[in-house]
PDB file of C-alpha atoms and ligand atoms in Angstrom:
ATOM      1  CA  MET E 369     102.992  81.185 102.253  1.00  0.00           C
ATOM      2  CA  PRO E 370      99.533  82.359 101.302  1.00  0.00           C
ATOM      3  CA  VAL E 371      98.937  81.906  97.604  1.00  0.00           C
ATOM      4  CA  TRP E 372      96.050  84.062  96.481  1.00  0.00           C
ATOM      5  CA  ASN E 373      95.121  82.217  93.382  1.00  0.00           C
ATOM      6  CA  SER E 374      91.433  82.470  94.092  1.00  0.00           C
ATOM      7  CA  TRP E 375      91.467  86.189  93.450  1.00  0.00           C
ATOM      8  CA  VAL E 376      89.146  87.524  90.827  1.00  0.00           C
ATOM      9  CA  TRP E 377      89.009  91.106  89.832  1.00  0.00           C
ATOM     10  CA  ALA E 378      86.559  93.027  87.731  1.00  0.00           C
ATOM     11  CA  MET E 379      88.726  94.862  85.258  1.00  0.00           C
ATOM     12  CA  THR E 380      86.593  94.309  82.242  1.00  0.00           C
ATOM     13  CA  GLU E 381      88.677  96.539  80.018  1.00  0.00           C
ATOM     14  CA  TRP E 382      91.613  94.214  80.568  1.00  0.00           C
ATOM     15  CA  LEU E 383      89.637  91.649  78.690  1.00  0.00           C
ATOM     16  CA  HIS E 384      89.994  93.707  75.552  1.00  0.00           C
ATOM     17  CA  GLU E 385      93.312  92.376  74.351  1.00  0.00           C
ATOM     18  CA  GLY E 386      95.157  94.748  72.091  1.00  0.00           C
ATOM     19  CA  TRP E 387      93.257  97.807  73.230  1.00  0.00           C
ATOM     20  CA  ASN E 388      91.620  98.411  69.910  1.00  0.00           C
ATOM     21  CA  VAL E 389      88.839 100.886  69.677  1.00  0.00           C
ATOM     22  CA  ILE E 390      85.663  98.917  69.259  1.00  0.00           C
ATOM     23  CA  GLY E 391      82.993 100.460  67.073  1.00  0.00           C
ATOM     24  CA  GLY E 392      84.552 103.873  66.506  1.00  0.00           C
ATOM     25  CA  GLU E 393      84.045 106.133  69.495  1.00  0.00           C
ATOM     26  CA  ARG E 394      81.705 103.841  71.344  1.00  0.00           C
ATOM     27  CA  CYS E 395      82.393 103.207  75.021  1.00  0.00           C
ATOM     28  CA  GLN E 396      84.236  99.930  75.475  1.00  0.00           C
ATOM     29  CA  ALA E 397      82.596  98.932  78.718  1.00  0.00           C
ATOM     30  CA  GLU E 398      80.717  95.696  78.405  1.00  0.00           C
ATOM     31  CA  ALA E 399      77.139  96.198  77.224  1.00  0.00           C
ATOM     32  CA  CYS E 400      77.486 100.008  77.080  1.00  0.00           C
ATOM     33  CA  ASP E 401      76.245 101.769  73.946  1.00  0.00           C
ATOM     34  CA  ALA E 402      77.136 105.309  74.930  1.00  0.00           C
ATOM     35  CA  THR E 403      79.560 107.479  72.996  1.00  0.00           C
ATOM     36  CA  GLY E 404      82.932 107.783  74.631  1.00  0.00           C
ATOM     37  CA  VAL E 405      86.159 109.756  74.617  1.00  0.00           C
ATOM     38  CA  ARG E 406      89.708 108.500  74.369  1.00  0.00           C
ATOM     39  CA  CYS E 407      91.657 107.699  77.513  1.00  0.00           C
ATOM     40  CA  ASP E 408      94.016 110.628  78.136  1.00  0.00           C
ATOM     41  CA  TYR E 409      97.039 108.444  78.851  1.00  0.00           C
ATOM     42  CA  VAL E 410     100.241 109.164  76.928  1.00  0.00           C
ATOM     43  CA  ASP E 411     103.344 107.244  77.946  1.00  0.00           C
ATOM     44  CA  LYS E 412     106.912 108.481  78.113  1.00  0.00           C
ATOM     45  CA  ARG E 413     107.432 107.445  74.500  1.00  0.00           C
ATOM     46  CA  THR E 414     104.397 109.538  73.508  1.00  0.00           C
ATOM     47  CA  ARG E 415     102.261 106.510  72.722  1.00  0.00           C
ATOM     48  CA  ALA E 416      98.625 107.088  73.615  1.00  0.00           C
ATOM     49  CA  CYS E 417      96.064 104.696  75.026  1.00  0.00           C
ATOM     50  CA  ARG E 418      93.533 103.977  72.314  1.00  0.00           C
ATOM     51  CA  THR E 419      90.595 102.936  74.443  1.00  0.00           C
ATOM     52  CA  THR E 420      87.335 104.893  74.538  1.00  0.00           C
ATOM     53  CA  TRP E 421      85.025 105.336  77.515  1.00  0.00           C
ATOM     54  CA  CYS E 422      81.821 107.206  78.297  1.00  0.00           C
ATOM     55  CA  SER E 423      81.379 109.402  81.367  1.00  0.00           C
ATOM     56  CA  GLN E 424      79.898 106.460  83.249  1.00  0.00           C
ATOM     57  CA  HIS E 425      82.919 104.305  82.602  1.00  0.00           C
ATOM     58  CA  TRP E 426      85.964 106.520  82.486  1.00  0.00           C
ATOM     59  CA  VAL E 427      87.800 107.351  85.694  1.00  0.00           C
ATOM     60  CA  ALA E 428      88.752 110.981  86.178  1.00  0.00           C
ATOM     61  CA  VAL E 429      92.135 111.853  87.644  1.00  0.00           C
ATOM     62  CA  ALA E 430      92.909 115.559  88.045  1.00  0.00           C
ATOM     63  CA  GLY E 431      89.960 116.332  85.818  1.00  0.00           C
ATOM     64  CA  LYS E 432      91.047 114.143  82.899  1.00  0.00           C
ATOM     65  CA  PRO E 433      89.324 110.970  81.685  1.00  0.00           C
ATOM     66  CA  TYR E 434      91.250 107.705  81.755  1.00  0.00           C
ATOM     67  CA  CYS E 435      90.483 104.070  81.335  1.00  0.00           C
ATOM     68  CA  ARG E 436      90.366 102.341  84.687  1.00  0.00           C
ATOM     69  CA  ARG E 437      93.772 100.794  84.230  1.00  0.00           C
ATOM     70  CA  HIS E 438      95.571 104.019  83.379  1.00  0.00           C
ATOM     71  CA  ALA E 439      93.676 106.028  85.976  1.00  0.00           C
ATOM     72  CA  SER E 440      95.296 103.916  88.667  1.00  0.00           C
ATOM     73  CA  VAL E 441      98.740 104.304  87.102  1.00  0.00           C
ATOM     74  CA  VAL E 442      98.429 108.091  86.825  1.00  0.00           C
ATOM     75  CA  ALA E 443      97.054 108.403  90.347  1.00  0.00           C
ATOM     76  CA  ALA E 444      99.717 106.136  91.841  1.00  0.00           C
ATOM     77  CA  MET E 445     102.726 107.640  90.082  1.00  0.00           C
ATOM     78  CA  GLY E 446     102.043 111.000  91.656  1.00  0.00           C
ATOM     79  CA  ALA E 447     104.735 113.608  91.135  1.00  0.00           C
ATOM     80  CA  ASP E 448     107.103 110.876  89.927  1.00  0.00           C
ATOM     81  CA  ALA E 449     105.262 110.771  86.626  1.00  0.00           C
ATOM     82  CA  GLY E 450     106.795 114.104  85.714  1.00  0.00           C
ATOM     83  CA  ALA E 451     110.289 112.988  86.683  1.00  0.00           C
ATOM     84  CA  VAL E 452     110.529 109.509  85.190  1.00  0.00           C
ATOM     85  CA  GLY E 453     107.665 109.661  82.672  1.00  0.00           C
ATOM     86  CA  LEU E 454     104.622 107.454  82.599  1.00  0.00           C
ATOM     87  CA  PRO E 455     105.157 103.722  82.064  1.00  0.00           C
ATOM     88  CA  ASP E 456     104.612 102.243  78.609  1.00  0.00           C
ATOM     89  CA  VAL E 457     100.970 102.283  77.628  1.00  0.00           C
ATOM     90  CA  ASP E 458     100.881  98.473  77.573  1.00  0.00           C
ATOM     91  CA  ASN E 459     102.826  97.991  80.807  1.00  0.00           C
ATOM     92  CA  ARG E 460     100.656  95.691  82.874  1.00  0.00           C
ATOM     93  CA  ALA E 461     103.097  95.450  85.768  1.00  0.00           C
ATOM     94  CA  ALA E 462     102.854  99.112  86.707  1.00  0.00           C
ATOM     95  CA  ALA E 463      99.083  99.111  86.312  1.00  0.00           C
ATOM     96  CA  LEU E 464      98.672  96.002  88.443  1.00  0.00           C
ATOM     97  CA  VAL E 465     100.842  97.359  91.253  1.00  0.00           C
ATOM     98  CA  ALA E 466      98.997 100.660  91.190  1.00  0.00           C
ATOM     99  CA  SER E 467      95.571  99.056  91.396  1.00  0.00           C
ATOM    100  CA  VAL E 468      96.364  96.522  94.096  1.00  0.00           C
ATOM    101  CA  ALA E 469      98.298  99.040  96.185  1.00  0.00           C
ATOM    102  CA  ALA E 470      95.416 101.501  96.056  1.00  0.00           C
ATOM    103  CA  GLU E 471      93.018  98.852  97.303  1.00  0.00           C
ATOM    104  CA  VAL E 472      95.137  97.794 100.284  1.00  0.00           C
ATOM    105  CA  ASP E 473      96.464 101.290 101.043  1.00  0.00           C
ATOM    106  CA  ALA E 474      94.132 102.103 103.944  1.00  0.00           C
ATOM    107  CA  ARG E 475      94.752  98.825 105.739  1.00  0.00           C
ATOM    108  CA  VAL E 476      98.521  98.994 105.274  1.00  0.00           C
ATOM    109  CA  ARG E 477      98.543 102.501 106.717  1.00  0.00           C
ATOM    110  CA  ALA E 478      96.344 101.413 109.609  1.00  0.00           C
ATOM    111  CA  VAL E 479      98.515  98.462 110.603  1.00  0.00           C
ATOM    112  CA  LEU E 480     101.702 100.512 110.390  1.00  0.00           C
ATOM    113  CA  HIS E 481     100.129 103.096 112.667  1.00  0.00           C
ATOM    114  CA  GLU E 482      99.167 100.283 114.996  1.00  0.00           C
ATOM    115  CA  VAL E 483     102.752  99.074 115.416  1.00  0.00           C
ATOM    116  CA  ALA E 484     104.358 102.522 115.429  1.00  0.00           C
ATOM    117  CA  PRO E 485     106.175 103.290 118.686  1.00  0.00           C
ATOM    118  CA  ALA E 486     104.828 106.240 120.629  1.00  0.00           C
ATOM    119  CA  GLY E 487     106.328 109.514 119.495  1.00  0.00           C
ATOM    120  CA  GLY E 488     108.490 110.374 116.556  1.00  0.00           C
ATOM    121  CA  ALA E 489     107.709 107.699 113.971  1.00  0.00           C
ATOM    122  CA  VAL E 490     106.242 108.799 110.660  1.00  0.00           C
ATOM    123  CA  LEU E 491     104.651 106.922 107.798  1.00  0.00           C
ATOM    124  CA  VAL E 492     106.088 107.532 104.359  1.00  0.00           C
ATOM    125  CA  ALA E 493     104.022 106.255 101.438  1.00  0.00           C
ATOM    126  CA  ASP E 494     105.911 106.112  98.155  1.00  0.00           C
ATOM    127  CA  PRO E 495     104.237 106.409  94.770  1.00  0.00           C
ATOM    128  CA  VAL E 496     104.497 103.527  92.317  1.00  0.00           C
ATOM    129  CA  ARG E 497     108.085 103.377  91.135  1.00  0.00           C
ATOM    130  CA  PRO E 498     110.230 101.284  88.843  1.00  0.00           C
ATOM    131  CA  LEU E 499     113.044  99.562  90.715  1.00  0.00           C
ATOM    132  CA  PRO E 500     116.462  99.512  89.130  1.00  0.00           C
ATOM    133  CA  PRO E 501     116.992  96.271  87.233  1.00  0.00           C
ATOM    134  CA  ARG E 502     119.289  93.838  88.956  1.00  0.00           C
ATOM    135  CA  ASP E 503     120.868  91.626  86.353  1.00  0.00           C
ATOM    136  CA  ARG E 504     118.071  91.551  83.820  1.00  0.00           C
ATOM    137  CA  ALA E 505     116.557  93.753  81.212  1.00  0.00           C
ATOM    138  CA  THR E 506     113.112  93.826  82.790  1.00  0.00           C
ATOM    139  CA  ARG E 507     112.040  96.056  85.598  1.00  0.00           C
ATOM    140  CA  ARG E 508     110.075  95.558  88.733  1.00  0.00           C
ATOM    141  CA  TRP E 509     107.365  98.005  89.733  1.00  0.00           C
ATOM    142  CA  GLN E 510     106.736  98.630  93.356  1.00  0.00           C
ATOM    143  CA  ARG E 511     104.750 100.708  95.771  1.00  0.00           C
ATOM    144  CA  ALA E 512     106.093 100.886  99.314  1.00  0.00           C
ATOM    145  CA  TRP E 513     104.949 102.182 102.691  1.00  0.00           C
ATOM    146  CA  LYS E 514     107.632 102.856 105.282  1.00  0.00           C
ATOM    147  CA  LEU E 515     107.531 103.497 108.992  1.00  0.00           C
ATOM    148  CA  VAL E 516     110.574 105.585 109.878  1.00  0.00           C
ATOM    149  CA  ASP E 517     111.932 107.409 112.886  1.00  0.00           C
ATOM    150  CA  HIS E 518     115.215 109.135 113.798  1.00  0.00           C
ATOM    151  CA  SER E 519     116.989 105.768 113.970  1.00  0.00           C
ATOM    152  CA  GLY E 520     115.980 104.744 110.442  1.00  0.00           C
ATOM    153  CA  MET E 521     113.442 102.387 108.921  1.00  0.00           C
ATOM    154  CA  LEU E 522     111.344 100.473 111.427  1.00  0.00           C
ATOM    155  CA  LYS E 523     109.034  98.611 109.077  1.00  0.00           C
ATOM    156  CA  ARG E 524     108.477  98.435 105.370  1.00  0.00           C
ATOM    157  CA  VAL E 525     105.599  97.025 103.341  1.00  0.00           C
ATOM    158  CA  ALA E 526     105.664  96.747  99.557  1.00  0.00           C
ATOM    159  CA  ILE E 527     103.485  95.498  96.729  1.00  0.00           C
ATOM    160  CA  GLU E 528     105.488  94.493  93.698  1.00  0.00           C
ATOM    161  CA  VAL E 529     105.023  93.171  90.163  1.00  0.00           C
ATOM    162  CA  ASP E 530     107.864  92.124  87.880  1.00  0.00           C
ATOM    163  CA  GLU E 531     107.565  92.921  84.172  1.00  0.00           C
ATOM    164  CA  ASP E 532     109.046  89.500  83.582  1.00  0.00           C
ATOM    165  CA  ASP E 533     105.959  87.844  84.993  1.00  0.00           C
ATOM    166  CA  ASP E 534     103.382  90.596  85.104  1.00  0.00           C
ATOM    167  CA  ALA E 535     100.526  88.423  86.282  1.00  0.00           C
ATOM    168  CA  VAL E 536     102.045  87.740  89.707  1.00  0.00           C
ATOM    169  CA  VAL E 537     101.422  90.097  92.596  1.00  0.00           C
ATOM    170  CA  MET E 538     103.948  89.911  95.422  1.00  0.00           C
ATOM    171  CA  ALA E 539     103.724  91.339  98.918  1.00  0.00           C
ATOM    172  CA  HIS E 540     106.801  92.068 101.002  1.00  0.00           C
ATOM    173  CA  VAL E 541     107.235  92.965 104.651  1.00  0.00           C
ATOM    174  CA  ASP E 542     110.721  94.288 105.269  1.00  0.00           C
ATOM    175  CA  THR E 543     112.923  92.118 103.079  1.00  0.00           C
ATOM    176  CA  GLU E 544     110.705  89.045 103.166  1.00  0.00           C
ATOM    177  CA  LEU E 545     108.332  87.919 100.460  1.00  0.00           C
ATOM    178  CA  ILE E 546     105.238  87.080 102.500  1.00  0.00           C
ATOM    179  CA  GLY E 547     102.846  86.080  99.752  1.00  0.00           C
ATOM    180  CA  GLN E 548     102.239  86.032  96.047  1.00  0.00           C
ATOM    181  CA  GLY E 549      99.539  85.043  93.637  1.00  0.00           C
ATOM    182  CA  VAL E 550      98.105  85.315  90.168  1.00  0.00           C
ATOM    183  CA  PRO E 551      94.870  87.283  90.324  1.00  0.00           C
ATOM    184  CA  PRO E 552      92.063  85.093  89.034  1.00  0.00           C
ATOM    185  CA  TRP E 553      90.741  87.809  86.732  1.00  0.00           C
ATOM    186  CA  ILE E 554      93.957  87.271  84.819  1.00  0.00           C
ATOM    187  CA  GLU E 555      93.344  83.546  84.909  1.00  0.00           C
ATOM    188  CA  ARG E 556      89.850  84.268  83.693  1.00  0.00           C
ATOM    189  CA  ARG E 557      91.106  86.402  80.858  1.00  0.00           C
ATOM    190  CA  ARG E 558      93.475  83.641  79.864  1.00  0.00           C
ATOM    191  CA  ARG E 559      90.684  81.125  79.910  1.00  0.00           C
ATOM    192  CA  GLY E 560      88.252  83.475  78.213  1.00  0.00           C
ATOM    193  CA  VAL E 561      85.564  83.119  80.860  1.00  0.00           C
ATOM    194  CA  SER E 562      83.490  85.777  82.583  1.00  0.00           C
ATOM    195  CA  VAL E 563      81.436  85.918  85.758  1.00  0.00           C
ATOM    196  CA  PRO E 564      78.497  88.136  86.785  1.00  0.00           C
ATOM    197  CA  GLU E 565      79.440  91.605  88.004  1.00  0.00           C
ATOM    198  CA  GLN E 566      78.343  90.870  91.547  1.00  0.00           C
ATOM    199  CA  VAL E 567      80.454  87.724  91.765  1.00  0.00           C
ATOM    200  CA  ASP E 568      83.336  89.708  90.375  1.00  0.00           C
ATOM    201  CA  ALA E 569      83.028  92.364  93.028  1.00  0.00           C
ATOM    202  CA  GLU E 570      82.841  89.802  95.796  1.00  0.00           C
ATOM    203  CA  GLN E 571      85.859  87.861  94.618  1.00  0.00           C
ATOM    204  CA  ARG E 572      87.764  91.078  94.112  1.00  0.00           C
ATOM    205  CA  ARG E 573      87.069  92.046  97.706  1.00  0.00           C
ATOM    206  CA  SER E 574      88.309  88.739  99.036  1.00  0.00           C
ATOM    207  CA  PHE E 575      91.376  88.988  96.832  1.00  0.00           C
ATOM    208  CA  TYR E 576      92.362  92.318  98.368  1.00  0.00           C
ATOM    209  CA  ASP E 577      91.350  91.134 101.793  1.00  0.00           C
ATOM    210  CA  ALA E 578      93.694  88.141 101.532  1.00  0.00           C
ATOM    211  CA  ILE E 579      96.629  90.391 100.712  1.00  0.00           C
ATOM    212  CA  ALA E 580      95.849  92.942 103.404  1.00  0.00           C
ATOM    213  CA  ARG E 581      95.279  90.232 105.994  1.00  0.00           C
ATOM    214  CA  SER E 582      98.630  88.592 105.245  1.00  0.00           C
ATOM    215  CA  ILE E 583     100.385  91.924 105.605  1.00  0.00           C
ATOM    216  CA  GLU E 584      98.582  92.694 108.860  1.00  0.00           C
ATOM    217  CA  LEU E 585      99.468  89.348 110.395  1.00  0.00           C
ATOM    218  CA  VAL E 586     103.148  89.617 109.577  1.00  0.00           C
ATOM    219  CA  VAL E 587     103.507  93.293 110.483  1.00  0.00           C
ATOM    220  CA  THR E 588     101.908  92.725 113.875  1.00  0.00           C
ATOM    221  CA  ASP E 589     103.960  89.557 114.448  1.00  0.00           C
ATOM    222  CA  ARG E 590     100.839  87.472 114.815  1.00  0.00           C
ATOM    223  CA  GLU E 591     102.202  85.243 112.126  1.00  0.00           C
ATOM    224  CA  ALA E 592     105.834  84.399 111.576  1.00  0.00           C
ATOM    225  CA  VAL E 593     107.310  85.114 108.186  1.00  0.00           C
ATOM    226  CA  PRO E 594     107.080  81.808 106.375  1.00  0.00           C
ATOM    227  CA  LEU E 595     110.243  80.250 105.039  1.00  0.00           C
ATOM    228  CA  LEU E 596     109.937  80.200 101.288  1.00  0.00           C
TER     229      LEU E 596
HETATM  230 ZN1  LIG D1315      80.139 103.381  78.946  1.00  0.00          ZN
HETATM  231 ZN1  LIG D1316      94.026 104.046  79.058  1.00  0.00          ZN
END
């Protein structure tokens, strides 16, 4: 099984443990002195994100400013956000699924199109969703892509993070777990180390590439599902 523990990801705001506003309304991006506005995120329990970002560093979704983390949650929840409410403001599992899924989205769609039988099959991409708990109190967050036709589901790809261990990203093809790993930016945060922005970006790319590549190989049957 591929273990992607060399992943590094540039989510500098994740380094700010506790999400406290630093220096009043100053943007919280590293080395940015600009004045910022609060992230617009309010979770289903009406708790707001307390981070502040300038126009260079916030991410707009539907015209509203969010921190990078919550932008990906809001974008990935889609219409479901209205139905089930937005995940807790400090829910890292949902945010991690949303971000990783967005990065591999194009390649997952492409490989599912590649294996789709001629005529009739359609690709259904779900938003990020909480899965019903099995026998535990914690929830798993998942984003899935499904290839379906009149006979049912032909292929299914999913990215998943469990609240129980919200540093581990898992990839599934059909019912099989095909890979998992702790993103190194989380390792880095734990160790309190940082790397130059360019190194970050490069390692982030290879992190996503490793996930997408694993999915592609299994979906196209070029690599057997490993026995875990
Ligand atoms: Zn800024
Ligand atoms: Zn936020």
